[in-house]
GROMACS .gro file of C-alpha atoms in nm:
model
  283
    1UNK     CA    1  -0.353  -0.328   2.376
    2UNK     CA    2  -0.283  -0.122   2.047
    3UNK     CA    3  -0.079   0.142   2.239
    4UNK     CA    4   0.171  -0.107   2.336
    5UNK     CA    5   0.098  -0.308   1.995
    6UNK     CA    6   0.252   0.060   1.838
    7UNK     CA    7   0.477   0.151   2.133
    8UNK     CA    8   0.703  -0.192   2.052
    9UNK     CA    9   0.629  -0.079   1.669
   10UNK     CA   10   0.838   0.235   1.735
   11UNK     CA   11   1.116   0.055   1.914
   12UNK     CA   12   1.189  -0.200   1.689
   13UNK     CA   13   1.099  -0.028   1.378
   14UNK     CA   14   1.425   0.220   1.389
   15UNK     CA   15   1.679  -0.062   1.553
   16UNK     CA   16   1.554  -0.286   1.237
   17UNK     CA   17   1.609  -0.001   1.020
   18UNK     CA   18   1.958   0.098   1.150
   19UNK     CA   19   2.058  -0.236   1.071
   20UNK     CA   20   1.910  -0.289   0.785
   21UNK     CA   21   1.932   0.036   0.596
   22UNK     CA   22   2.334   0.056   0.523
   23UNK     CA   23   2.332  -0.362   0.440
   24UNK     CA   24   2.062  -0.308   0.166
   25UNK     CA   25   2.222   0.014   0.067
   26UNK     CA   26   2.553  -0.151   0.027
   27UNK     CA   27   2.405  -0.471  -0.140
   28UNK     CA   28   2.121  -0.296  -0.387
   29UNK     CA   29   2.176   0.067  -0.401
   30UNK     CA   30   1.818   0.203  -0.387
   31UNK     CA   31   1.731   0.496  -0.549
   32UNK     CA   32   1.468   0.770  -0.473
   33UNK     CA   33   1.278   1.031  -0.608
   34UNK     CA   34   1.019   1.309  -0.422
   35UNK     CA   35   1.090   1.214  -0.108
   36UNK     CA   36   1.025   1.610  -0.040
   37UNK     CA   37   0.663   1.579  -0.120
   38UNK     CA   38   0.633   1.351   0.160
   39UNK     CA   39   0.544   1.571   0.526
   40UNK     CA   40   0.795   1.608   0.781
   41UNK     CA   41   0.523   1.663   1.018
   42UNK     CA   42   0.180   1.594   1.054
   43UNK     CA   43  -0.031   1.308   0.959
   44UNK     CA   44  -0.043   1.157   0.591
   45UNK     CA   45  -0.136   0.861   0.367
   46UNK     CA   46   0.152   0.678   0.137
   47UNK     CA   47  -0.070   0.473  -0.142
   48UNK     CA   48   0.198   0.212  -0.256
   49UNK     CA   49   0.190  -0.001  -0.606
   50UNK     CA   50   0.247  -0.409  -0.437
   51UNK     CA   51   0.555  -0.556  -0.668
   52UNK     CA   52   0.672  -0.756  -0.461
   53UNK     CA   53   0.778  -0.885  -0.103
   54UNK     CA   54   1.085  -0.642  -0.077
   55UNK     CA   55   0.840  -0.362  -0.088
   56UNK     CA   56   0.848  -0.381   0.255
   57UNK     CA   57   1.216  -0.267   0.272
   58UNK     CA   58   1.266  -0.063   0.016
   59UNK     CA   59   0.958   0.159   0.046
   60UNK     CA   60   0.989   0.353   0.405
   61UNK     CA   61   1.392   0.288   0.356
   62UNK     CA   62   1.444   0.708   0.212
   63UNK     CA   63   1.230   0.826   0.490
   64UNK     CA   64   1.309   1.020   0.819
   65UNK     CA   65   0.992   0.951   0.992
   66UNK     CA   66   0.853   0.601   1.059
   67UNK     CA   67   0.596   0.447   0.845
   68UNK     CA   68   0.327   0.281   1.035
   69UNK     CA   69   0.110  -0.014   0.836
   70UNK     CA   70  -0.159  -0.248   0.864
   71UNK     CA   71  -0.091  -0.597   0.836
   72UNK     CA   72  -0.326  -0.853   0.873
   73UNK     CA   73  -0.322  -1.063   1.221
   74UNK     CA   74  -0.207  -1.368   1.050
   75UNK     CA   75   0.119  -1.248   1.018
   76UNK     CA   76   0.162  -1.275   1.446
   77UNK     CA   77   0.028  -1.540   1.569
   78UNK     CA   78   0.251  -1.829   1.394
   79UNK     CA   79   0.374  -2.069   1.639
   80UNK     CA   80   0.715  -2.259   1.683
   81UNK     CA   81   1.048  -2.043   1.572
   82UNK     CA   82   0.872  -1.939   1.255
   83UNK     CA   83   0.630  -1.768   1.402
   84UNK     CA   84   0.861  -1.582   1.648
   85UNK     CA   85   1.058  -1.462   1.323
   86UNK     CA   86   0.743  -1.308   1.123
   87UNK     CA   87   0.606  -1.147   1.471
   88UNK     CA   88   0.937  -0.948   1.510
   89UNK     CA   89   0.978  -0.894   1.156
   90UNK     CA   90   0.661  -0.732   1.057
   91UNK     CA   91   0.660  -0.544   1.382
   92UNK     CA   92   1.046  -0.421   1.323
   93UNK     CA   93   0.957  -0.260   0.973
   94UNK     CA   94   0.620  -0.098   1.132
   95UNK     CA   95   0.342  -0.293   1.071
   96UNK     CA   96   0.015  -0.341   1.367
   97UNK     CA   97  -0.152  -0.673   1.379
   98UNK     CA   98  -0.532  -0.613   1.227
   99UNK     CA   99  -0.826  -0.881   1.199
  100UNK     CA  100  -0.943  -0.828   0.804
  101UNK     CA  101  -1.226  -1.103   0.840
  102UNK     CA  102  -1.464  -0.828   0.726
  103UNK     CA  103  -1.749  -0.741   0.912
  104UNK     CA  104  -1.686  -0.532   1.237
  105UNK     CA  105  -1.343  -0.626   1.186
  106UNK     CA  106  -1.289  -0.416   0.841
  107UNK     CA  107  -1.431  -0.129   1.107
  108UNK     CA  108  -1.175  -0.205   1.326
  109UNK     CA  109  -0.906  -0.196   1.082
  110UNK     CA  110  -1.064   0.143   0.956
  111UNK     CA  111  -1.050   0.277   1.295
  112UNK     CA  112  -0.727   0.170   1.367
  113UNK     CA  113  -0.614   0.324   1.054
  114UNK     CA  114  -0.786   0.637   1.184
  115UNK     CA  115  -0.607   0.668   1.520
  116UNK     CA  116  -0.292   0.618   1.317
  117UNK     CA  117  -0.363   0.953   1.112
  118UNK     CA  118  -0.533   1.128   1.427
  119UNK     CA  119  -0.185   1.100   1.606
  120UNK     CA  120  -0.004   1.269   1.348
  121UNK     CA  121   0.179   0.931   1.197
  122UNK     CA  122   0.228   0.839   0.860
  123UNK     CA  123   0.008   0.514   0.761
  124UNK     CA  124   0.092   0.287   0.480
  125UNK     CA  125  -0.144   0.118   0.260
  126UNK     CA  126  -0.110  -0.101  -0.084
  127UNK     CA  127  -0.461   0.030  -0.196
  128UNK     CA  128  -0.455  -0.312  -0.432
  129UNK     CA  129  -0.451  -0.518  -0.137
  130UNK     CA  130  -0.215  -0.809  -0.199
  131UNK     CA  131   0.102  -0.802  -0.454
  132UNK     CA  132   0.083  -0.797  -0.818
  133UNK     CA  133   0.045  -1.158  -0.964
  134UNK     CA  134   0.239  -1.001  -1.307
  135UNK     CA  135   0.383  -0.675  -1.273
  136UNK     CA  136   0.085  -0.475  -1.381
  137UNK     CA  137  -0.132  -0.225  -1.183
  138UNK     CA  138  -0.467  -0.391  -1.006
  139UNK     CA  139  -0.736  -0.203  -0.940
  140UNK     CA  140  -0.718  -0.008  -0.596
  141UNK     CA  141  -0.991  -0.086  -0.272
  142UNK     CA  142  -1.176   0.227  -0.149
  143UNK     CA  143  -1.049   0.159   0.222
  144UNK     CA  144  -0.763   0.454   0.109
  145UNK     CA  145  -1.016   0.650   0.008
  146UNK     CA  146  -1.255   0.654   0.332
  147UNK     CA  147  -0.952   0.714   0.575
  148UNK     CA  148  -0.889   1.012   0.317
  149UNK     CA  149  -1.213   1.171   0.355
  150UNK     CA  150  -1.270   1.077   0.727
  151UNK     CA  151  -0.927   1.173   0.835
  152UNK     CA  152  -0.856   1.468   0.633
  153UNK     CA  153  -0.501   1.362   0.596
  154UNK     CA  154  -0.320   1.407   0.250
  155UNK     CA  155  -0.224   1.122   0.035
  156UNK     CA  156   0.076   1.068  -0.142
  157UNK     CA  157   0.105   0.827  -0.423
  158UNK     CA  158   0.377   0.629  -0.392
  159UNK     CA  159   0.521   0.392  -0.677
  160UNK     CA  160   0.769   0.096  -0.594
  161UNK     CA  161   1.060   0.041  -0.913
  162UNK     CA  162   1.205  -0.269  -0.974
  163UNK     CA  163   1.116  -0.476  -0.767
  164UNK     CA  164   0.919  -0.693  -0.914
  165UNK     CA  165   1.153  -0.801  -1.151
  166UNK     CA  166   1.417  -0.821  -0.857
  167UNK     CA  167   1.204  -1.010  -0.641
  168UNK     CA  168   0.907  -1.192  -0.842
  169UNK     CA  169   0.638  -1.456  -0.681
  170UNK     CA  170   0.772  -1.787  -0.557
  171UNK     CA  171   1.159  -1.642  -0.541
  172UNK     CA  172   1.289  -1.649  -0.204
  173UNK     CA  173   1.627  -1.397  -0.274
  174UNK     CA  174   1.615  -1.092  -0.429
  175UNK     CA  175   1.853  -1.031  -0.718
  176UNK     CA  176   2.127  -0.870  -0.623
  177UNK     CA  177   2.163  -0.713  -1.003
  178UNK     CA  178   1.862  -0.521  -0.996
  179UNK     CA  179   1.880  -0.179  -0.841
  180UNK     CA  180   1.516  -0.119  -0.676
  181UNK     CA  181   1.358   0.227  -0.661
  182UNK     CA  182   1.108   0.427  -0.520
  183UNK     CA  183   0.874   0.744  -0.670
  184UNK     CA  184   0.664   0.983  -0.428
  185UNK     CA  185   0.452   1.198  -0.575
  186UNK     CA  186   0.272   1.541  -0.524
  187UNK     CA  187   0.023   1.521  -0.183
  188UNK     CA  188  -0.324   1.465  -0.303
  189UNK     CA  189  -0.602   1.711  -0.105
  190UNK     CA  190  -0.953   1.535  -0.121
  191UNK     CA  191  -1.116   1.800   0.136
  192UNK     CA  192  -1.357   1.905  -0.094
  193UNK     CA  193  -1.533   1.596  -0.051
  194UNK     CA  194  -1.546   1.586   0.283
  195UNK     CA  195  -1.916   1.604   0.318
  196UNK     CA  196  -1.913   1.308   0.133
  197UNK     CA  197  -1.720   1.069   0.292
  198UNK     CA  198  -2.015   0.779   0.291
  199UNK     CA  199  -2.147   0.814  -0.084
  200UNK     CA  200  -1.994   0.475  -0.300
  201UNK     CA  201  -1.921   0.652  -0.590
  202UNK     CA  202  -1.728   0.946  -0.446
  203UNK     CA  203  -1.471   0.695  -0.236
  204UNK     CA  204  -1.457   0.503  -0.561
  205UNK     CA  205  -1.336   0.829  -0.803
  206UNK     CA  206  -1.123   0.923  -0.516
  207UNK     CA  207  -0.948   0.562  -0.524
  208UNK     CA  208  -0.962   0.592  -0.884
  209UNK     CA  209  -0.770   0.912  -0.888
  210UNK     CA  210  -0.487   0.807  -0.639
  211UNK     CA  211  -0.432   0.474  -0.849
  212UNK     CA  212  -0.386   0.685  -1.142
  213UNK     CA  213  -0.108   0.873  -0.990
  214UNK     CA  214   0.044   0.554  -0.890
  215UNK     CA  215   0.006   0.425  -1.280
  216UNK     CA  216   0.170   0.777  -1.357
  217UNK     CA  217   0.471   0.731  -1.144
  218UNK     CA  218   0.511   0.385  -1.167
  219UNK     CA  219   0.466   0.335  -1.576
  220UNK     CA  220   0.280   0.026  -1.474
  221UNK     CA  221  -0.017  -0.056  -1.707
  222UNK     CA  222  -0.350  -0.100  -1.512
  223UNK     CA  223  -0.584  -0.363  -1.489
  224UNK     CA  224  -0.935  -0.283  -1.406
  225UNK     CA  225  -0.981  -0.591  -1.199
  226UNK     CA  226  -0.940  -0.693  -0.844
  227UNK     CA  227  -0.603  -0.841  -0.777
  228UNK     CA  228  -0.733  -1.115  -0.575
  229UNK     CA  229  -0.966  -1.238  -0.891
  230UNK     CA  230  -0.671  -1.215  -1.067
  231UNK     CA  231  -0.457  -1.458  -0.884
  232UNK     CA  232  -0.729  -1.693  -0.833
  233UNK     CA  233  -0.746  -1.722  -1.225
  234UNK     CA  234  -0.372  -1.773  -1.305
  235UNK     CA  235  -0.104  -1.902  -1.132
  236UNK     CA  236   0.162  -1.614  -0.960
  237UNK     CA  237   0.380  -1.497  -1.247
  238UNK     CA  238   0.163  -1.588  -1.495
  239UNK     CA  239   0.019  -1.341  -1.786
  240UNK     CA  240  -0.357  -1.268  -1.695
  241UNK     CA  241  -0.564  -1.167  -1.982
  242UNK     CA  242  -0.408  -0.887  -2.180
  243UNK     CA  243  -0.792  -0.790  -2.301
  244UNK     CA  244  -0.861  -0.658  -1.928
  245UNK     CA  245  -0.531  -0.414  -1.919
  246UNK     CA  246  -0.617  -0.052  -2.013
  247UNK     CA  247  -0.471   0.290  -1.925
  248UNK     CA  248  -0.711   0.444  -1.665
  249UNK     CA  249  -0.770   0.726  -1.934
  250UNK     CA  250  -1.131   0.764  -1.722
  251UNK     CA  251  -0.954   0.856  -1.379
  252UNK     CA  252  -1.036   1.236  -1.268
  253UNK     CA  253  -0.742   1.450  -1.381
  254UNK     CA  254  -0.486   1.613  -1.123
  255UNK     CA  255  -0.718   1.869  -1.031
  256UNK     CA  256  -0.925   1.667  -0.945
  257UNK     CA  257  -1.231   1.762  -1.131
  258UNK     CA  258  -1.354   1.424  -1.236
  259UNK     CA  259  -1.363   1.212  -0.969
  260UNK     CA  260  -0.871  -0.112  -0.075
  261UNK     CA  261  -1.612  -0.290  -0.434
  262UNK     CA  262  -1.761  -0.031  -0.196
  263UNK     CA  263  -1.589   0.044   0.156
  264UNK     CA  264  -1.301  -0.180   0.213
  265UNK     CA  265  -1.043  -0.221   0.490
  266UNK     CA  266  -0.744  -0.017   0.493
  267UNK     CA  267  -0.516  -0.259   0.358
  268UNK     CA  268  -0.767  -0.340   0.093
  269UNK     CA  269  -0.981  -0.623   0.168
  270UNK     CA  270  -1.323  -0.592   0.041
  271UNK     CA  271  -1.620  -0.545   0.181
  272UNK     CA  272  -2.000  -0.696   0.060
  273UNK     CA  273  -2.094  -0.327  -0.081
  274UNK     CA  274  -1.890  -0.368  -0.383
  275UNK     CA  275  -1.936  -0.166  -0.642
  276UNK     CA  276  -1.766  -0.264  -0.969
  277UNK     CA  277  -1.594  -0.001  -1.214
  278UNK     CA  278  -1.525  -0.040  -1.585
  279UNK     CA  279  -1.280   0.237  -1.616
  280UNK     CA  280  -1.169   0.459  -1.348
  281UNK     CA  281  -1.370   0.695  -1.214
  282UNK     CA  282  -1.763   0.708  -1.199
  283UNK     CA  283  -1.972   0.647  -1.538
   0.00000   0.00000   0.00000
């Protein structure tokens, strides 16, 4: 079921992207930056900031090889024409079907994630698990960092420019004035934790550390709090309290010395081991 699930992936990702790529080059002229550091062989994470819906696009858009992500199962099993039009969508720009209800099923989406990696594929993930509410940073899920330590695969923070102010919540059409870029940075190696792939704290300083590459290439300011929380308290767009923004001056430094609530799903939804974090990296 999955090997078909990624074998229509494949087809329809590149047609989409054929005829996609020069329209939205034409229309928005993205820009890129580092898209050296990202492997032309061989299996690796991209940990994206969420701005926005055209994130989707304009992410994977400088890339040679596909970019395969998980997207929850909701997205494919609309009915009626609607339905038919976010099925071939989210499957054209590379995204598998996965059941986040938590449980087993965050397992599955781990494992899933996993087989991704263990075929040599790059796997997308927005470690904050659902789009910025504001334009600000959200704290990232640990799901990135348990398919780092389990898979052994690099990870490249990846930061998403200007698209949140050319896309915002609640607007349908991008704006067409805003040129929308994209940042990857230096391949993160967390082998030296290998051995400690289950221990809460570790996945949570490796998260930690990836976000704070993201806040690095991004500019963003982060928010120690869940995204989700966030949204729940004010409406999209809105300003959520400016006395939870901080820079993540606590996250382990690039070498790593110092060091998506406990093991998540890939894509970031949480699961019941949570374990909260003031500032990043472990106290």
């Amino acid at each position: 079921m999955i090997a078909a699930t990624w074998e229509h992936v494949g087809m329809g990702y590149w047609v989409v992207k054929a005829i996609l790529g020069p329209i939205l080059a034409i229309l928005f002229r993205p820009w890129s930056e580092g898209a050296d550091n990202v492997p032309r062989e061989g299996p690796a994470i991209l940990a994206w900031n969420h701005l926005s819906f055209s994130d989707h696009f304009f992410g994977p858009l400088p890339l040679p090889r596909k970019v395969t992500f998980l997207a929850k199962s909701e997205y494919f099993t609309g009915r009626g024409v609607k339905g038919l039009i976010s099925k071939a969508f989210f499957r054209g720009v590379g995204q598998i079907p996965v059941d986040r209800a938590g449980g087993k099923a965050s397992e599955r989406a781990l494992r899933t994630g996993l087989r991704v990696l263990a075929e040599g594929k790059l796997l997308g993930i927005y470690p904050e698990g659902t789009r910025t509410p504001d334009g600000r940073l959200y704290r990232g899920k640990t799901g990135v960092a348990r398919l780092a330590l389990e898979s052994g695969a690099p990870v490249i923070p990846c930061a998403m420019i200007g698209t949140f102010e050319m896309q915002p919540p609640g607007r349908l059409l991008p704006r067409l004035s805003i040129r929308p870029g994209v940042r990857f940075g230096k391949p993160l190696d967390f082998s030296r934790y290998a051995a400690l792939k289950s221990d809460r704290l570790v996945l949570r300083a490796v998260t930690d550390e990836i976000m704070y590459a993201v806040m690095n290439l991004s500019g963003q300011v982060y928010v120690d709090e869940d995204a989700q929380r966030a949204k729940k308290r004010a409406k999209p767009g809105g300003a959520a309290s400016q006395d939870a923004a901080r820079q993540p001056d606590g996250a382990a430094p690039p070498d790593g010395a110092a060091p998506p609530d406990g093991a998540a799903t890939p894509d970031g939804s949480p699961a019941p081991d949570a374990v909260p974090s003031s500032t990043p990296g472990p106290s």
